[in-house]
Amino acid sequence: MSDENMLKVERLTKTYASQAPAGALTVLREVNFSLPAGASLAIVGPSGSGKTTLLGLCAGLDTPTDGKVLLAGADLGALDEDARARVRNEHVGFVFQNFQLIPTLTALENVLVPVELRGESGREAEARELLARVGLGERFEHYPVQLSGGEQQRVALARAFMNRPKVLFCDEPTGNLDGETAAAMAELVFGLNRERGTTLVLVTHDLELAKRCQRIIRLKGGAVISDSQTETP
Amino acid sequence: MNFILKMAWRDSRAARRRLVLFSLSVVLGIAALVAIGSFSANLRVAIDDQARGLLGADLVITSRQAFLPEVTAHLDGLGGEQAREASFSSMMIFPSPEGDRTRLVQVRAVEGRFPFYGEFQARPGDAPAQLAAGGPVVLLEETLLSQFGLKTGDTVRLGRVTFTIIGAVLKVPGDSVAITQLAPRAFIPLGQLPATELAGPGSLVRHRIALKLPPEVDPAAVEREMRQKFITERMSYDTVEERKRDLGRVLENVNGFLSLVGFVALFLGAIGVASAIHVYIRQKITTVAVLRCLGASARQSFAVYLVQGLGLGVLGSVLGAALGVAVQLALPAAMAGLLPFDVDFFVSWTAVARGMGAGLVICVLFTLLPLLAVRRVSPLVALRAAFADRPARPDPWRIALGVLLVAAIAGFAVEQTRSLVLGLGFTSALAAGFAVLAGLAKAVAWAARRWLPRGLPYVVRQGVANLHRPNNRTVLLLLALGLGTFLITTLYLTRTTLLAQIQGTGGAGRPNLLFFDIQDDQIGPLNTLLREAGHPATQQAPIVTMRLRSLRGQAVEDLLKQPENRIPGWTLRREYRSTYRADLTDTETLLSGEIVPRVAPEEEIVPITIEEGLARDMQLQLGDEVEFDVQGVAVRTRLAGIRKVDWQRLQPNFFIVFPEGVLEEAPQFYVAALRIDTAADSARLQQAVVRAFPNVSAIDLTLLLETFDTIFGKVALVVQFMAFFTVATGIIVLAGAVLTGRWQRIRETVLLRTLGATRRQLVQIQLVEYAILGVLAALVGCLLAVGGNLLLAKFVFKTAATPDLLTLGLAVLAVSVITLLTGLLSNRGVADHPPLEILRQET
């Protein structure tokens, strides 16, 4: 991997064993791409095309059946689950379609989790600043259940940037939001991405959103059917 | 570490009330263990403190015969002080204007300054001194005074002497209160005994010498020396150390048993905790997955929930210990009357620590079982919930934990019972009960899914479906309620069986009144009296006392001295009270050999029959020769037959039976048994007999029943007290389980309400579910109890189990109603939630 490549995927294949007569199910086959630091990539495709599986493998949430993922210089396949967790904690941020805030923590506490996991303290001011940056300066002590969907997703975004990630993985970040909120959210994602020089990997159905990335990979039946650069910088 | 603690605390926010409720499941079990352990420590200290007072002397020697002059000479040579006592059962007459009344009492004719240690407690306080001064005075059991409305200064008669009551006996060192229930004590001066004419030949007098030895003399050494020197004399020895050891052993047994009951409660509670944590963790899977995505290691996320589990265990232990100490305060009152000494209350911190330790270990082990799943939560679940259901390979940690759990339970049981066999037996029984209930629960769930008729009303189908749907509580509830029902019902069934056994002793037509100590010259007149009273004796038997002289040609003295002799000493030394007759009675069956009805007086070797147990103990075969010393006359016999005897009937039964024609001329006395149907008739007849023959004593089956019920009542109180912990734990576990599933219920209820279900229908669904669970748990618990009672009756009490349908019916009803109420109460308000509130939380 060249030094500029923040993420490199080689011949990535994922197969699930199955009891069904059809036998094993291959959800991803021979996917290759690499992404330089600071770049943005959208992965698009119909339901069941393997988008989320590809995202999970790139983020080290799962292990491939075959192939290799190099993330921030680390060969994820050579690491055990705990070592992959450390890589995620140090280099990766996540935004999920269904927000995935921890319901028992306040907005502020949710944002602080990644740094507290590392044993760091004294970063509360930074967390407050991030929350203020996403427009939640008045909602620090609110629990997820007390926030609207858009607000929850903004907390998730603040959390994702809290550990100053090198790569931000977003899984349908606007999928559960209405049009207006989704547009505001997209602004925040791309704005923060630019500000902080983060590499962005985005899984989405929303082609408009995908077009805001520098590159789009289309998946179908687990295979890459196109890999194109967009006009948007 | 900081993160783990902080996260554990924050994550518990929404569930703290629920977690506290989970911890309550183990509180009662721990409380029981702490209370019993601490109370046992109180008892041990009481025994140590009052050790000498337990016996009242350094050494007590007891014999069924008057002590030989050699024995008394030996004792006199020891120095120190002596106190003598002759005790026996006899009828006391209570004169009354409406006619004399009678009661079997234990006469204790005493002389000397007994007790040397401890205090002879009586009311008034100087009564023991008055007794020591001599004269026709009597100190009576307090219960007798109240039963017959007597007071100091009144008179009673014993044999030929009228005694003036000088007070009430409260407590005598060495006496157990339970024993005095059957025959209340009556203390008289030893000097008055001959005048009563009660201690003649044939009366079962127990002679006792209590010794206060000089300080330099070791009681144990005296005992060893005397056992050797008077090897053929049937004397028993009691020292303070032995008494302490015996009491300690009894205490350990009781403590062990009660602790096991407490442990069952803890075990049930722990299952409840494990089940609740299981559900709790399922709800936390997404949180764990998110933490993993954010970089938490498997160990960190596991530790977050382990801390919560530990916190729960610590909370349960602390609450349990506090409750246990409070309960301990109540135990002396529950056990009063069963203990021969006073107990001072103090908290045994060792017992508290042990109870808390056991609670914490069991609670954490059970909590770990579901918690282990946290380690395997994939971060992918944050992306897609379906990943949570991927099949997992067997977890070696889980298997190891299971083994550790079984080992911990077995270890605890073995430690408590101090017996490998009993401990493992308990563990196996627990496992068997567990397996039966768990198997049944699975069967119920399976059957509910498979065979539910489609034509049933919707609310019934939905209620039944709740038994088998995912995350159902069927197994847990059936286990908790079933085991609780099983324990308590077994207790009641056993009581019924034991009472029936005693009642059956005097069942239809069988004798229920026994006269004994009838002298040779009294049997004729007594029979006349009984006939005239309309209650002739249905059975009577002459009794001739004799001792063993030789066995198969070997003198008893030699046998006793042989180190390789395996025949129990008591069978060789004892005084046999034998009878002679031509045939078997209805309580006997001939197992082998023959009955020789009659022999000629000149017969050299007399053919006798012996009871099977004794023949086995004495290692006798048919044809073996046994020589008896019948009050100075040698009689050679051979074993002609072996009899089986039903000892449980209230009628004269014998170890050794001679044929007619041999013993007729030997000094003898009689016992007579008869059937009398009303208590009033029985009392009247006893009074008439005792008035005419003051030395004759009577034992009445009613008295035995009353005594048994009083003693059992006290034991049952203790056991019920303990069983309460199990049942209460069952109810807490039930409430906990219902509340755990409440969230799921609320969502369902909201959906059903949105679709148009009425509140009435929603309540009916719950009603069906809990009614089925309650009835099933009660039925299975009762079924297990019937099995337990059968086994106990057969192997422990050696009798037939008595079915008690009323108890069983009540148990089924009570458990079903309790389950139903707990279920409905825990679920109350579920139907009141506005659908919008839930739908909002869903997002």
Tab-separated table of N, CA and C in Angstrom, chain B residues 151-155 163-167:
chain	number	residue	atom	x	y	z
B	151	LYS	N	-51.556	-26.245	92.379
B	151	LYS	CA	-50.656	-25.198	92.881
B	151	LYS	C	-49.846	-25.766	94.043
B	152	THR	N	-48.861	-25.006	94.448
B	152	THR	CA	-48.024	-25.423	95.567
B	152	THR	C	-48.908	-25.691	96.789
B	153	GLY	N	-48.613	-26.786	97.474
B	153	GLY	CA	-49.417	-27.130	98.656
B	153	GLY	C	-50.452	-28.197	98.358
B	154	ASP	N	-50.859	-28.361	97.091
B	154	ASP	CA	-51.811	-29.420	96.726
B	154	ASP	C	-51.097	-30.768	96.841
B	155	THR	N	-51.887	-31.832	96.811
B	155	THR	CA	-51.250	-33.148	96.936
B	155	THR	C	-51.517	-34.000	95.700
B	163	PHE	N	-47.913	-37.136	98.139
B	163	PHE	CA	-46.849	-36.127	98.152
B	163	PHE	C	-47.446	-34.725	98.100
B	164	THR	N	-46.775	-33.814	98.786
B	164	THR	CA	-47.203	-32.417	98.718
B	164	THR	C	-46.369	-31.694	97.653
B	165	ILE	N	-47.074	-30.957	96.804
B	165	ILE	CA	-46.365	-30.236	95.734
B	165	ILE	C	-45.637	-29.028	96.325
B	166	ILE	N	-44.311	-28.953	96.036
B	166	ILE	CA	-43.563	-27.809	96.575
B	166	ILE	C	-43.178	-26.810	95.487
B	167	GLY	N	-43.514	-27.109	94.259
B	167	GLY	CA	-43.194	-26.124	93.223
B	167	GLY	C	-43.180	-26.740	91.836
